[in-house]
Amino acid sequence: MKILVTGGAGFIGSHLVEHHLAKGDEVIAVDNCWSGSEDNIKPFLSNPQFTFYKTSFLEWPEKEAVLASVDRIYNMAAFVGMQNVLDHPLETLQVNCQICEQIFEA
């Protein structure tokens, strides 16, 4: 199975990556590492079944081709953090909704 994990370098996303790689799945992760960390996925970078794109999902040029090729999508990408949500409520909703919208459109 071919899996896409948006927010793949985050806490939950990286555990989904680990789970699917252990099952033998091919996993693609995309994360801008704003709140996630490359340290979370470092153990997987040498795995030939794993591909990582360090970019914003909204600006990811390969997005349409990858979305068309995967069997399952886990959307863990989001503008997060209580203070960020309180300080930037409109931006939070816009980014989080745009990611979902683009996944649904694809």
Short mmCIF file of C-alpha atoms in Angstrom, two decimals:
data_model
loop_
_atom_site.label_atom_id
_atom_site.label_comp_id
_atom_site.label_asym_id
_atom_site.label_seq_id
_atom_site.Cartn_x
_atom_site.Cartn_y
_atom_site.Cartn_z
CA MET A 1 0.00 0.00 0.00
CA LYS A 2 1.18 3.53 -0.74
CA ILE A 3 0.57 5.99 2.09
CA LEU A 4 0.78 9.80 2.29
CA VAL A 5 1.21 11.45 5.69
CA THR A 6 0.89 15.23 5.72
CA GLY A 7 2.53 16.61 8.84
CA GLY A 8 4.69 13.48 8.73
CA ALA A 9 7.47 14.94 10.88
CA GLY A 10 5.11 15.77 13.74
CA PHE A 11 4.52 13.59 16.78
CA ILE A 12 1.45 11.72 15.51
CA GLY A 13 2.49 11.85 11.85
CA SER A 14 5.92 10.33 12.52
CA HIS A 15 4.30 7.47 14.44
CA LEU A 16 2.01 6.80 11.47
CA VAL A 17 5.08 6.76 9.24
CA GLU A 18 6.79 4.29 11.57
CA HIS A 19 3.70 2.06 11.73
CA HIS A 20 3.25 1.84 7.97
CA LEU A 21 6.93 1.32 7.24
CA ALA A 22 6.93 -1.56 9.76
CA LYS A 23 4.02 -3.08 7.80
CA GLY A 24 6.10 -2.86 4.60
CA ASP A 25 4.11 -0.02 3.05
CA GLU A 26 5.62 2.69 0.90
CA VAL A 27 5.29 5.98 2.80
CA ILE A 28 5.51 9.57 1.57
CA ALA A 29 5.61 12.31 4.19
CA VAL A 30 5.37 16.05 3.69
CA ASP A 31 6.01 18.58 6.44
CA ASN A 32 7.34 22.13 6.55
CA CYS A 33 8.79 21.34 10.01
CA TRP A 34 7.26 24.47 11.51
CA SER A 35 5.98 22.49 14.48
CA GLY A 36 7.23 19.02 13.49
CA SER A 37 10.87 18.02 13.62
CA GLU A 38 13.14 16.20 11.19
CA ASP A 39 14.51 14.39 14.26
CA ASN A 40 11.18 12.53 14.43
CA ILE A 41 11.73 10.97 11.00
CA LYS A 42 15.52 10.70 11.01
CA PRO A 43 15.40 6.91 11.59
CA PHE A 44 13.37 6.46 8.40
CA LEU A 45 15.38 8.61 5.98
CA SER A 46 17.58 5.72 4.85
CA ASN A 47 14.59 3.44 4.26
CA PRO A 48 14.02 3.05 0.49
CA GLN A 49 10.28 2.77 1.16
CA PHE A 50 10.22 6.28 2.64
CA THR A 51 10.21 9.63 0.84
CA PHE A 52 10.21 12.97 2.67
CA TYR A 53 9.37 16.38 1.26
CA LYS A 54 10.27 19.32 3.49
CA THR A 55 7.77 21.91 2.31
CA SER A 56 4.39 23.39 3.05
CA PHE A 57 1.62 21.18 1.71
CA LEU A 58 -0.05 24.25 0.23
CA GLU A 59 3.08 25.11 -1.79
CA TRP A 60 4.19 21.55 -2.62
CA PRO A 61 4.71 21.27 -6.40
CA GLU A 62 4.48 17.44 -6.46
CA LYS A 63 1.19 17.42 -4.54
CA GLU A 64 -1.20 16.60 -7.39
CA ALA A 65 0.89 13.75 -8.78
CA VAL A 66 1.45 12.22 -5.34
CA LEU A 67 -2.20 12.57 -4.31
CA ALA A 68 -3.24 10.76 -7.48
CA SER A 69 -0.86 7.87 -6.78
CA VAL A 70 -1.54 7.01 -3.13
CA ASP A 71 -3.94 4.49 -1.60
CA ARG A 72 -4.42 6.24 1.74
CA ILE A 73 -3.96 9.77 3.10
CA TYR A 74 -3.48 10.78 6.72
CA ASN A 75 -3.84 14.55 7.04
CA MET A 76 -1.89 15.56 10.14
CA ALA A 77 -0.78 18.92 8.72
CA ALA A 78 -2.24 21.88 10.53
CA PHE A 79 -1.50 25.30 11.95
CA VAL A 80 -1.21 24.30 15.61
CA GLY A 81 -0.48 25.61 19.09
CA MET A 82 -2.95 27.22 21.46
CA GLN A 83 -1.21 30.59 21.43
CA ASN A 84 -0.98 30.60 17.63
CA VAL A 85 -4.68 29.79 17.38
CA LEU A 86 -5.56 32.56 19.82
CA ASP A 87 -3.24 35.09 18.16
CA HIS A 88 -4.14 34.16 14.56
CA PRO A 89 -7.60 32.57 14.50
CA LEU A 90 -8.44 33.52 10.92
CA GLU A 91 -5.10 32.34 9.52
CA THR A 92 -5.43 29.10 11.47
CA LEU A 93 -8.82 28.35 9.94
CA GLN A 94 -7.72 29.38 6.46
CA VAL A 95 -4.60 27.18 6.41
CA ASN A 96 -6.25 24.16 8.02
CA CYS A 97 -9.28 24.37 5.73
CA GLN A 98 -7.19 24.97 2.59
CA ILE A 99 -5.17 21.82 3.22
CA CYS A 100 -8.34 19.73 3.55
CA GLU A 101 -9.91 21.39 0.53
CA GLN A 102 -6.90 20.66 -1.68
CA ILE A 103 -6.82 17.03 -0.58
CA PHE A 104 -10.55 16.64 -1.32
CA GLU A 105 -10.21 18.34 -4.72
CA ALA A 106 -7.40 16.00 -5.73
#
